[in-house]
Structure formats: structure tokens, C-alpha cells
Tab-separated table of C-alpha atoms in Angstrom:
chain	number	residue	atom	x	y	z
G	280	MET	CA	78.565	162.980	76.725
G	281	GLN	CA	77.820	166.699	76.586
G	282	ASP	CA	76.226	168.496	73.648
G	283	LYS	CA	79.215	170.736	73.253
G	284	TYR	CA	82.865	171.000	74.187
G	285	ASP	CA	85.573	173.552	73.708
G	286	ILE	CA	87.797	170.954	72.056
G	287	ILE	CA	87.057	167.557	70.516
G	288	VAL	CA	89.982	165.263	69.758
G	289	VAL	CA	89.305	162.540	67.187
G	290	GLY	CA	91.530	159.491	67.688
G	291	GLY	CA	93.000	157.981	70.854
G	292	GLY	CA	96.550	157.165	69.760
G	293	PRO	CA	99.567	158.855	71.359
G	294	ALA	CA	99.018	162.121	69.444
G	295	GLY	CA	95.327	162.344	70.326
G	296	SER	CA	95.684	161.441	74.008
G	297	THR	CA	98.608	163.823	74.426
G	298	ALA	CA	96.685	166.653	72.749
G	299	ALA	CA	93.646	165.937	74.950
G	300	LYS	CA	95.799	165.937	78.070
G	301	TRP	CA	97.488	169.272	77.382
G	302	ALA	CA	94.240	170.881	76.216
G	303	ALA	CA	92.477	169.720	79.387
G	304	MET	CA	95.335	171.010	81.539
G	305	SER	CA	94.630	174.487	80.190
G	306	GLY	CA	91.145	174.310	81.699
G	307	ALA	CA	89.242	173.754	78.446
G	308	ALA	CA	86.311	171.302	78.220
G	309	VAL	CA	87.735	168.422	76.190
G	310	ALA	CA	86.313	165.206	74.734
G	311	LEU	CA	88.390	162.430	73.141
G	312	PHE	CA	86.639	160.119	70.659
G	313	GLU	CA	88.203	156.737	69.851
G	314	LYS	CA	86.468	154.537	67.300
G	315	ASP	CA	87.802	151.237	68.610
G	316	ARG	CA	86.526	149.522	71.708
G	317	GLU	CA	89.768	149.926	73.620
G	318	ILE	CA	92.529	152.481	73.420
G	319	GLY	CA	95.847	150.818	72.640
G	320	ILE	CA	94.442	147.927	70.604
G	321	PRO	CA	95.290	146.862	68.010
G	322	VAL	CA	98.925	147.897	68.110
G	323	ARG	CA	99.832	148.831	64.534
G	324	CYS	CA	103.423	149.643	65.351
G	325	ALA	CA	106.901	148.088	65.465
G	326	GLU	CA	107.263	149.787	68.866
G	327	ALA	CA	110.933	150.827	68.851
G	328	THR	CA	111.966	154.332	69.803
G	329	ALA	CA	114.720	156.382	71.448
G	330	MET	CA	114.645	156.587	75.239
G	331	ASP	CA	116.059	160.089	75.649
G	332	ASP	CA	113.625	161.558	73.167
G	333	LEU	CA	110.720	159.781	74.825
G	334	LYS	CA	111.755	161.271	78.149
G	335	LYS	CA	111.568	164.751	76.626
G	336	TYR	CA	107.806	164.449	76.306
G	337	VAL	CA	106.524	162.201	79.058
G	338	GLU	CA	107.415	160.965	82.477
G	339	VAL	CA	108.218	157.413	81.488
G	340	ASP	CA	107.000	154.358	83.319
G	341	GLU	CA	108.987	151.119	83.312
G	342	SER	CA	105.853	149.122	82.582
G	343	TRP	CA	105.951	150.586	79.053
G	344	PHE	CA	109.289	148.944	78.245
G	345	ALA	CA	109.558	145.490	76.737
G	346	THR	CA	113.304	145.537	76.037
G	347	ILE	CA	116.174	148.017	76.220
G	348	ILE	CA	118.281	148.159	73.056
G	349	ASP	CA	121.981	149.012	72.716
G	350	ARG	CA	122.898	147.281	69.474
G	351	VAL	CA	121.635	147.229	65.928
G	352	ARG	CA	122.475	144.641	63.287
G	353	PHE	CA	122.021	145.472	59.622
G	354	ILE	CA	121.787	142.516	57.279
G	355	SER	CA	122.639	143.318	53.662
G	356	PRO	CA	120.717	141.855	50.717
G	357	ALA	CA	123.342	139.103	50.313
G	358	GLY	CA	123.055	138.299	54.010
G	359	ILE	CA	126.200	140.009	55.275
G	360	PRO	CA	125.605	141.169	58.865
G	361	VAL	CA	127.024	144.433	60.192
G	362	GLU	CA	126.574	144.900	63.910
G	363	VAL	CA	126.936	148.274	65.574
G	364	ASN	CA	126.627	149.800	69.033
G	365	LEU	CA	123.778	152.278	69.139
G	366	PRO	CA	124.944	155.790	70.021
G	367	ILE	CA	121.715	156.223	71.988
G	368	GLU	CA	119.626	154.089	74.306
G	369	GLY	CA	116.819	152.423	72.410
G	370	VAL	CA	113.659	150.859	73.731
G	371	VAL	CA	111.029	148.504	72.359
G	372	LEU	CA	107.757	149.623	73.887
G	373	LYS	CA	104.604	147.921	75.039
G	374	ARG	CA	102.365	150.264	73.078
G	375	ARG	CA	99.205	148.770	74.480
G	376	ILE	CA	100.192	149.849	77.981
G	377	LEU	CA	101.689	153.164	76.869
G	378	ASP	CA	98.574	154.152	74.881
G	379	ASN	CA	96.323	153.154	77.780
G	380	ASP	CA	98.368	155.231	80.202
G	381	LEU	CA	98.398	158.296	77.943
G	382	ALA	CA	94.595	158.177	77.727
G	383	ILE	CA	94.387	157.745	81.488
G	384	GLN	CA	96.595	160.812	81.916
G	385	ALA	CA	94.264	162.786	79.635
G	386	ALA	CA	91.272	161.632	81.660
G	387	SER	CA	93.035	162.517	84.926
G	388	GLU	CA	93.402	166.078	83.646
G	389	GLY	CA	89.660	166.221	83.013
G	390	ALA	CA	89.276	165.132	79.387
G	391	GLU	CA	86.178	162.989	78.796
G	392	VAL	CA	87.236	159.833	76.967
G	393	PHE	CA	84.784	157.867	74.809
G	394	THR	CA	85.537	154.568	73.094
G	395	LYS	CA	83.400	152.972	70.381
G	396	ALA	CA	82.857	156.582	69.335
G	397	TYR	CA	83.109	156.777	65.559
G	398	VAL	CA	83.118	160.201	63.913
G	399	HIS	CA	81.282	160.036	60.575
G	400	SER	CA	81.803	163.597	59.517
G	401	VAL	CA	82.502	167.115	60.714
G	402	GLU	CA	80.829	170.267	59.489
G	403	PHE	CA	83.260	173.134	59.941
G	404	ASN	CA	81.623	176.546	60.333
G	405	PRO	CA	84.176	179.366	60.375
G	406	GLY	CA	83.414	181.710	63.220
G	407	ASP	CA	81.031	179.242	64.832
G	408	TYR	CA	81.058	175.806	66.445
G	409	ALA	CA	81.981	172.804	64.309
G	410	LYS	CA	79.327	170.069	64.269
G	411	VAL	CA	80.822	166.656	64.900
G	412	LYS	CA	78.625	163.715	63.884
G	413	VAL	CA	79.542	160.803	66.109
G	414	LYS	CA	78.107	157.346	66.580
G	415	HIS	CA	78.722	156.317	70.166
G	416	ILE	CA	77.852	152.713	71.025
G	417	GLY	CA	75.168	152.704	68.371
G	418	GLU	CA	73.703	156.107	69.190
G	419	GLU	CA	74.006	158.929	66.638
G	420	ARG	CA	74.880	162.292	68.159
G	421	ILE	CA	75.794	165.741	66.929
G	422	VAL	CA	78.284	167.309	69.283
G	423	LYS	CA	79.601	170.828	68.918
G	424	ALA	CA	83.200	171.901	69.331
G	425	ARG	CA	85.018	175.192	68.945
G	426	ILE	CA	88.189	173.367	67.936
G	427	VAL	CA	88.572	169.892	66.465
G	428	ILE	CA	91.945	168.175	66.760
G	429	ALA	CA	92.279	165.539	64.031
G	430	ALA	CA	94.377	162.637	65.363
G	431	ASP	CA	92.753	159.990	63.202
G	432	GLY	CA	95.912	158.337	61.964
G	433	VAL	CA	96.909	157.304	58.468
G	434	GLU	CA	93.293	157.463	57.247
G	435	SER	CA	93.327	161.211	57.874
G	436	ARG	CA	89.691	161.794	56.936
G	437	ILE	CA	88.732	164.433	59.510
G	438	ALA	CA	90.847	167.192	57.952
G	439	ARG	CA	89.268	166.472	54.555
G	440	PHE	CA	85.983	167.803	55.915
G	441	ALA	CA	87.750	171.169	56.239
G	442	GLY	CA	88.804	170.969	52.605
G	443	ILE	CA	92.412	169.928	53.237
G	444	ARG	CA	93.714	167.308	50.825
G	445	THR	CA	95.368	164.787	53.107
G	446	GLN	CA	95.638	161.951	50.596
G	447	TYR	CA	98.997	160.264	50.224
G	448	ALA	CA	100.850	159.621	47.013
G	449	LEU	CA	101.810	155.932	46.842
G	450	LYS	CA	105.504	156.853	47.071
G	451	ASP	CA	104.862	158.525	50.421
G	452	VAL	CA	103.321	155.641	52.328
G	453	GLU	CA	104.668	152.244	53.302
G	454	SER	CA	102.370	149.271	53.317
G	455	CYS	CA	103.319	147.188	56.357
G	456	VAL	CA	102.556	143.890	58.011
G	457	GLN	CA	103.919	142.509	61.238
G	458	ILE	CA	103.616	139.429	63.370
G	459	LEU	CA	104.301	139.010	67.034
G	460	ALA	CA	106.587	135.997	66.853
G	461	GLY	CA	106.915	133.306	69.467
G	462	ASN	CA	109.182	130.258	69.489
G	463	ILE	CA	112.205	132.391	68.741
G	464	GLN	CA	115.450	133.010	70.614
G	465	LEU	CA	117.303	136.259	70.183
G	466	PRO	CA	119.379	138.728	72.158
G	467	PRO	CA	116.896	141.063	73.884
G	468	ASN	CA	119.249	144.052	73.545
G	469	ARG	CA	119.608	144.064	69.745
G	470	ILE	CA	117.348	145.039	66.886
G	471	ASP	CA	117.820	143.595	63.393
G	472	ILE	CA	117.208	145.461	60.149
G	473	TYR	CA	117.203	143.501	56.881
G	474	ILE	CA	117.607	145.494	53.703
G	475	SER	CA	116.657	143.832	50.440
G	476	GLU	CA	114.581	144.640	47.391
G	477	ARG	CA	113.510	141.019	47.413
G	478	TRP	CA	111.797	141.238	50.790
G	479	ALA	CA	110.927	144.892	51.270
G	480	PRO	CA	111.295	147.111	48.187
G	481	GLY	CA	111.979	150.674	49.296
G	482	GLY	CA	111.619	149.720	52.952
G	483	TYR	CA	113.105	147.189	55.335
G	484	VAL	CA	112.354	144.151	57.460
G	485	TRP	CA	112.533	144.648	61.214
G	486	VAL	CA	113.068	142.107	63.965
G	487	PHE	CA	112.558	143.925	67.264
G	488	PRO	CA	112.724	141.773	70.399
G	489	LYS	CA	109.853	142.031	72.866
G	490	SER	CA	111.701	139.653	75.200
G	491	SER	CA	114.397	136.982	74.793
G	492	CYS	CA	111.762	134.662	73.312
G	493	SER	CA	109.388	136.920	71.340
G	494	ALA	CA	109.712	139.655	68.716
G	495	ASN	CA	107.873	141.991	66.414
G	496	ILE	CA	108.829	140.812	62.926
G	497	GLY	CA	107.482	142.941	60.133
G	498	LEU	CA	108.216	144.737	56.919
G	499	GLY	CA	107.194	147.808	55.004
G	500	VAL	CA	107.084	148.238	51.238
G	501	ILE	CA	106.929	151.669	49.652
G	502	GLY	CA	103.584	152.061	47.878
G	503	ASN	CA	104.943	152.685	44.394
G	504	LYS	CA	107.235	149.652	44.596
G	505	ILE	CA	104.574	147.060	45.329
G	506	LYS	CA	104.497	144.615	42.453
G	507	THR	CA	102.784	141.249	42.289
G	508	GLU	CA	103.517	140.122	45.844
G	509	SER	CA	101.591	141.795	48.660
G	510	PRO	CA	103.447	142.795	51.841
G	511	MET	CA	101.786	139.854	53.628
G	512	GLN	CA	103.143	137.439	51.010
G	513	LEU	CA	106.596	139.041	51.252
G	514	LEU	CA	106.600	138.678	55.036
G	515	ASN	CA	105.611	135.033	54.759
G	516	LYS	CA	108.476	134.514	52.314
G	517	PHE	CA	110.924	136.158	54.739
G	518	LEU	CA	109.683	134.042	57.635
G	519	ARG	CA	109.940	130.817	55.651
G	520	GLU	CA	113.560	131.561	54.753
G	521	ILE	CA	114.927	133.169	57.927
G	522	TYR	CA	112.624	132.149	60.773
G	523	PRO	CA	110.827	129.011	59.588
G	524	ASP	CA	109.927	127.814	63.086
G	525	VAL	CA	108.322	130.905	64.593
G	526	ALA	CA	104.748	130.934	65.746
G	527	SER	CA	102.629	133.917	64.812
G	528	ILE	CA	100.913	135.096	67.996
G	529	ALA	CA	99.333	138.115	66.320
G	530	THR	CA	99.226	139.642	62.845
G	531	VAL	CA	98.645	143.315	62.130
G	532	ALA	CA	98.670	145.402	58.974
G	533	GLY	CA	99.068	149.134	58.642
G	534	GLY	CA	100.208	152.095	56.623
G	535	VAL	CA	103.169	154.197	57.681
G	536	PRO	CA	103.599	157.713	56.298
G	537	VAL	CA	107.098	158.329	54.926
G	538	ALA	CA	106.237	161.740	53.568
G	539	CYS	CA	106.886	165.380	54.316
G	540	SER	CA	104.431	166.620	56.934
G	541	LEU	CA	101.265	168.162	55.560
G	542	LYS	CA	101.801	171.801	54.585
G	543	THR	CA	98.595	172.903	56.283
G	544	ILE	CA	98.165	171.523	59.793
G	545	ALA	CA	96.091	174.371	61.235
G	546	ARG	CA	92.911	176.067	60.044
G	547	ASP	CA	90.075	177.967	61.670
G	548	GLY	CA	88.772	175.547	64.305
G	549	LEU	CA	91.082	172.676	63.271
G	550	LEU	CA	94.485	171.260	64.170
G	551	ILE	CA	95.950	168.078	62.645
G	552	VAL	CA	98.430	165.930	64.597
G	553	GLY	CA	100.458	162.724	64.355
G	554	ASP	CA	100.120	160.289	61.446
G	555	ALA	CA	97.060	162.229	60.231
G	556	ALA	CA	99.435	165.138	59.562
G	557	ARG	CA	102.089	162.737	58.151
G	558	GLN	CA	104.326	163.568	61.108
G	559	THR	CA	106.667	160.593	60.991
G	560	ASN	CA	110.376	160.205	60.488
G	561	PRO	CA	110.481	159.463	56.731
G	562	VAL	CA	113.651	157.366	57.017
G	563	SER	CA	112.657	155.069	59.870
G	564	GLY	CA	108.882	155.394	59.676
G	565	GLY	CA	108.885	156.048	63.429
G	566	GLY	CA	105.983	158.209	64.557
G	567	ILE	CA	105.712	157.981	68.332
G	568	LEU	CA	107.995	160.868	69.191
G	569	ALA	CA	106.475	163.178	66.604
G	570	ALA	CA	103.015	162.251	67.885
G	571	LEU	CA	103.955	163.164	71.448
G	572	HIS	CA	105.617	166.370	70.293
G	573	SER	CA	102.801	167.558	68.036
G	574	GLY	CA	100.119	166.404	70.464
G	575	LYS	CA	101.604	168.546	73.196
G	576	LEU	CA	102.049	171.571	70.912
G	577	ALA	CA	98.509	171.263	69.554
G	578	GLY	CA	96.933	170.716	72.974
G	579	GLU	CA	98.675	173.758	74.419
G	580	VAL	CA	97.833	176.023	71.479
G	581	ALA	CA	94.210	174.856	71.394
G	582	GLY	CA	93.907	175.484	75.135
G	583	LYS	CA	95.367	178.943	74.689
G	584	ALA	CA	92.972	179.687	71.815
G	585	ILE	CA	89.991	178.774	73.981
G	586	HIS	CA	91.368	180.875	76.820
G	587	LYS	CA	91.722	183.863	74.452
G	588	ASN	CA	88.289	183.150	72.988
G	589	ASP	CA	89.900	182.967	69.535
G	590	PRO	CA	89.657	179.501	67.947
G	591	THR	CA	90.687	180.924	64.577
G	592	ILE	CA	93.838	180.537	62.559
G	593	SER	CA	95.287	183.735	64.028
G	594	THR	CA	95.957	181.881	67.302
G	595	LEU	CA	96.005	178.292	66.018
G	596	LYS	CA	98.773	179.066	63.519
G	597	GLU	CA	101.175	179.060	66.491
G	598	TYR	CA	100.978	175.276	66.366
G	599	GLN	CA	101.929	175.201	62.699
G	600	LEU	CA	104.833	177.620	63.246
G	601	ALA	CA	106.126	175.689	66.267
G	602	TRP	CA	106.011	172.362	64.408
G	603	ASP	CA	107.614	173.767	61.259
G	604	LYS	CA	110.622	175.155	63.068
G	605	THR	CA	111.259	172.145	65.307
G	606	VAL	CA	110.686	168.524	64.323
G	607	GLY	CA	109.056	169.536	61.042
G	608	LYS	CA	112.324	171.105	59.924
G	609	GLU	CA	114.320	167.982	60.828
G	610	TYR	CA	111.912	165.721	59.015
G	611	ARG	CA	112.132	167.732	55.800
G	612	ARG	CA	115.858	166.915	55.836
G	613	PHE	CA	115.123	163.264	56.530
G	614	TYR	CA	112.739	163.195	53.587
G	615	ARG	CA	115.608	164.110	51.242
G	616	ILE	CA	117.632	161.234	52.708
G	617	LYS	CA	114.703	158.858	52.256
G	618	GLU	CA	114.301	159.879	48.615
G	619	TRP	CA	117.987	159.175	48.043
G	620	ILE	CA	117.973	155.803	49.832
G	621	GLN	CA	115.118	154.794	47.541
G	622	THR	CA	117.459	155.068	44.563
G	623	LEU	CA	120.106	152.681	45.946
G	624	PRO	CA	120.275	149.187	44.461
G	625	ASP	CA	120.892	146.052	46.533
G	626	GLU	CA	124.485	145.852	45.248
G	627	TYR	CA	125.235	149.165	46.906
G	628	PHE	CA	124.280	147.830	50.348
G	629	ASP	CA	126.265	144.626	49.807
G	630	GLU	CA	129.329	146.614	48.774
G	631	MET	CA	129.010	148.736	51.910
G	632	ALA	CA	128.565	145.696	54.127
G	633	ASN	CA	131.688	144.133	52.605
G	634	LEU	CA	133.728	147.258	53.304
G	635	LEU	CA	132.468	147.411	56.877
G	636	THR	CA	133.256	143.795	57.663
G	637	LYS	CA	136.939	144.650	57.063
G	638	LEU	CA	136.835	146.959	60.079
G	639	LYS	CA	137.129	145.780	63.658
G	640	PRO	CA	133.700	145.591	65.298
G	641	ASP	CA	134.567	148.386	67.723
G	642	GLU	CA	135.484	150.680	64.852
G	643	ILE	CA	132.090	150.460	63.215
G	644	THR	CA	129.778	153.246	64.232
G	645	LEU	CA	126.468	154.376	62.792
G	646	SER	CA	127.943	157.677	61.715
G	647	LYS	CA	130.798	155.859	59.945
G	648	ILE	CA	128.284	153.740	58.072
G	649	PHE	CA	126.378	156.761	56.913
G	650	LYS	CA	129.497	158.700	55.983
G	651	LEU	CA	130.539	155.757	53.865
G	652	ALA	CA	127.060	155.518	52.416
G	653	VAL	CA	127.065	159.097	51.200
G	654	LYS	CA	130.560	159.032	49.738
G	655	ASN	CA	129.090	159.330	46.270
G	656	LYS	CA	126.650	162.009	47.320
G	657	PRO	CA	128.502	164.362	49.681
G	658	SER	CA	125.750	166.967	49.503
G	659	LEU	CA	123.718	164.712	51.783
G	660	LEU	CA	126.396	164.411	54.442
G	661	PHE	CA	125.058	167.366	56.396
G	662	ASP	CA	121.538	165.969	56.342
G	663	VAL	CA	122.764	162.575	57.455
G	664	MET	CA	124.740	163.987	60.348
G	665	ARG	CA	121.615	165.755	61.545
G	666	VAL	CA	119.981	162.367	61.923
G	667	PHE	CA	122.352	161.702	64.784
G	668	ALA	CA	121.716	165.028	66.443
G	669	GLY	CA	118.253	163.928	67.527
G	670	TYR	CA	115.028	162.341	66.436
L	27	MET	CA	84.345	148.732	41.088
L	28	ILE	CA	86.274	147.772	44.220
L	29	LYS	CA	85.609	144.491	45.949
L	30	ILE	CA	86.521	144.094	49.607
L	31	ASP	CA	87.420	140.677	51.007
L	32	ILE	CA	86.339	141.156	54.619
L	33	ASP	CA	88.127	137.981	55.677
L	34	ARG	CA	91.449	139.486	54.639
L	35	CYS	CA	90.799	143.118	55.621
L	36	ASP	CA	92.598	144.064	58.860
L	37	LEU	CA	90.724	147.402	59.186
L	38	CYS	CA	94.032	149.309	59.109
L	39	GLY	CA	92.779	152.234	57.026
L	40	THR	CA	95.783	152.532	54.723
L	41	CYS	CA	93.469	152.415	51.689
L	42	VAL	CA	91.425	155.295	53.118
L	43	GLY	CA	94.641	157.327	53.346
L	44	VAL	CA	95.438	157.006	49.631
L	45	CYS	CA	91.937	157.239	48.122
L	46	PRO	CA	91.990	160.391	45.965
L	47	VAL	CA	88.199	160.758	45.886
L	48	ASP	CA	87.515	159.842	49.522
L	49	CYS	CA	85.153	157.001	48.681
L	50	LEU	CA	86.414	154.559	51.329
L	51	GLU	CA	85.262	154.728	54.922
L	52	LEU	CA	86.379	152.727	57.918
L	53	SER	CA	84.210	152.509	60.987
L	54	GLU	CA	85.122	150.320	63.933
L	55	GLN	CA	83.867	147.097	62.439
L	56	VAL	CA	83.817	147.464	58.695
L	57	LEU	CA	85.402	149.019	55.629
L	58	THR	CA	82.941	150.292	53.047
L	59	VAL	CA	83.347	151.709	49.559
L	60	ASN	CA	81.069	154.208	47.877
L	61	GLN	CA	80.964	152.655	44.406
L	62	GLY	CA	79.179	155.744	43.081
L	63	THR	CA	82.152	158.052	43.630
L	64	CYS	CA	84.898	155.439	43.167
L	65	THR	CA	86.879	156.060	39.971
L	66	ALA	CA	88.474	152.595	39.996
L	67	CYS	CA	91.964	154.145	40.054
L	68	GLY	CA	93.258	151.082	41.908
L	69	LYS	CA	95.511	152.866	44.438
L	70	CYS	CA	93.777	151.161	47.361
L	71	VAL	CA	94.246	147.785	45.666
L	72	ILE	CA	97.997	148.374	45.374
L	73	ILE	CA	98.562	149.718	48.886
L	74	CYS	CA	96.549	147.129	50.853
L	75	PRO	CA	99.075	145.149	52.959
L	76	MET	CA	96.741	142.140	53.025
L	77	ALA	CA	95.681	142.168	49.357
L	78	ALA	CA	92.080	142.420	50.558
L	79	LEU	CA	90.940	144.743	47.776
L	80	THR	CA	90.472	143.888	44.128
L	81	LEU	CA	89.361	145.783	41.084
L	82	ALA	CA	86.394	144.090	39.461
L	83	GLU	CA	84.477	144.820	36.271
L	84	SER	CA	81.343	146.773	37.108
L	85	GLN	CA	78.191	145.027	36.074
L	86	GLY	CA	75.811	146.287	33.419
């Protein structure tokens, strides 16, 4: 480890590794600090995403794919299933392998990667190097950086050292638990989404196949709707009722931002990316694509700032502007949809499911479902249609 | 004050994300709370997926 770098990235998830890769490609001296002992573990993620969007950001490798998805089945609160062809190709990832590979790509471009490297605090000094206090395998170090890229996930502490309030309101974060289930048989090309206030208030239960005999089964509950039962207890209740025989091969907990992105994601000497910047799709909770997108933008802009010898907001704001007018804009729309979905009672979903079961299976499409869903709130139709235009 | 049940804690950091006074810290191996700055607002207790945090009466 050097005493100083042009750019230090804190956090080795997809956003951090991607930022480190693109920053290193610009020729800057880059270090990536990951607090855990191995990048890619634990996997706090349901792992489903859209193939075409993934391909926009990375050259994909088949070893990242657990299953390819072409169908989705919604199960209403009363248990009425509605099965639909996906208008896009979906994929359930092997995040462990993906995250590993992204870090390897960053390293191949020259970024120095450190694991068991925990950043305690950062002292930002406008106009001068930031001082990053890191404990690396037990040794305390102070390492200087001209730009810090905060990719520290839902905790989002790094940006707080620059005076940015990153804290979530409870209504803007989902509290999630998931098991990797064994002893289960299911079609490997279909994901299941259960909607019910009883199991996942304000969120949903997902069953995403990792193979024909294993699946990620998890749920998320919106923070302000958590009552007496914890998400772990709710998941156990779901498993007892729907999948009583599964074996739990792994259990993970985690928080998923379902918020608008942070307003300020760039400052003098600082960029914030991925979950740390609340860059997730507020309807689905998906964050992989946004992480890859923002990581690339941030890495490129940071590299450019070093090249221009201007690590201040006057160059770094390009990242903020680029995010705001691309995915950031889409996600602000999605946030309005999320806020509306939150208001819908279970009966509403059952009524919709009943209407849909009267159609022939081939006639049911995702866009038809959503058009039907917004019949009482036509002002949202435009927003909903945008969901199907990407992301 | 906040009590942490380390047997339940999954080190996911969700509590750190909601703490309004930044009194929770997660290093690789352990979650710690700075009881001095904690205001006992209880947000971390609510959001914890594993119910690993509880609000306890402070002593004395």
C-alpha cells in the first residue's frame, strides 16, 4: 500500500469495482479498499437483473449466470397466481463470481485492491488531499487521496465525513432477509413474486431460482411498516406455509434503498456511487445496473479530474449531471410509482388477479397488468410505461 | 441505550444507514454503538432484519 493515491475507492461491490476499473483505465493511481476478507461475500442480493441492460455496461461472462428467466409469476395476497411472459430476457446472477470478476478487472487495469481494509474515517480538506484512515489487516494507516469515491453500500458513512446527510428515512429503506433454499423443485426459467401485507408489508417475497433445485427465497419490508414481527420472523412464516420442506443453505440480511437518489452525489474531492448514493430502482429494489452505470460514470469523471489536475466540484459535477439526466431521471419516476404502490391494499391486488385470470394466458402481458393497475390513477400511466422502456 | 445481540447480528449495516446521529459503526467483524451520542430514537431497532437490536433502559 502506498502513502498516497490519486483516487481511493471505498467498498468493493459492483459500483466500487467498476469505478476503480474506469478510474484506473484513465491512468490515475487507484486503490480499492474492501472491509471484508473477500470481495463478493457475503452476497446480500436477490441476484436477478435484466440481461440487455447488463450487457450495456460489461462484457458478460456465462459463468456469472445461474439461470435465464423468461417468465414471471405474481401471486396475489389470496394466492391467485398470474403468470406472464417477460418482455425482456432476465437472469439470476452468481453475484459471488460477478463481484470477484469485476474486482479482477479493476486490478487488471492497474487498481490496487486491498481486502480486510476497513476505513474508519476520512478527513476531507478542500483544495488538498483527503486523509483516509484505514485499518488494513490490523495495521492502522493514513493514506492520502485527491478524490475519494464512496461505494460503501447502504451504510453510507463515508460521505457523512464530508458533511452530506446520507441517512435514510424508514420509509425509504426495505429491511430484507433471504435464504438460499435447497430441497426445492421449481422451473429454472421463472421467478415468483408474492404480494401480501401479511408476509411483506410494503414490499414483496421473491423466489428466484438458482437452478432447478435451489432458489433465493427472501422478502423485504418497508421500514415504516415493520410492526411486531421482524423480517426474519415473516420469512420463517412464509417458508412454513409455502415451502415447509426447504433446507436453508445460507441466510443473509440486508437493507435495500427504495428512495430517490441522494441530491448531492459529488463534492470537492468526493463522489458517491451505488447503494451509498441510494441509486436503486425504488420499485424493484434492484441496484446492480445502477451500480455499474454510476460506477462507470464516476470512474471516468474522477480519472478526467485527475488528468486535468482539478479534483474539485467544477469537474466532478459532471458525474452528478450525467447521473441526473440518465438513470437518475428514470428512478425519480419510479419513486412516484413506488409511493403509489405503497398505498394499495391487499384487496386491490386480489381484484386485479381475478380480472387477469379471466384472460387467456397469452393475452396477459406485463404492460396490460400495469395499465389495469393504474386504471384508477391514470396520471401514473406515463410513468408506468417508462418502466418498460428500460431499467 | 441500544443493546446489540451479536449472535443475531448479520453485520449487514442497515442500522448504520438509518442512524440519524451516526452513532453506529460496522467494521468487518463487529457492530458497535457509541452510547454517548445515541439518542435512543429506536430507528435501528425497527429496521434490523434480524431483530438483533433492542432499546434498553440506561442504568443509573
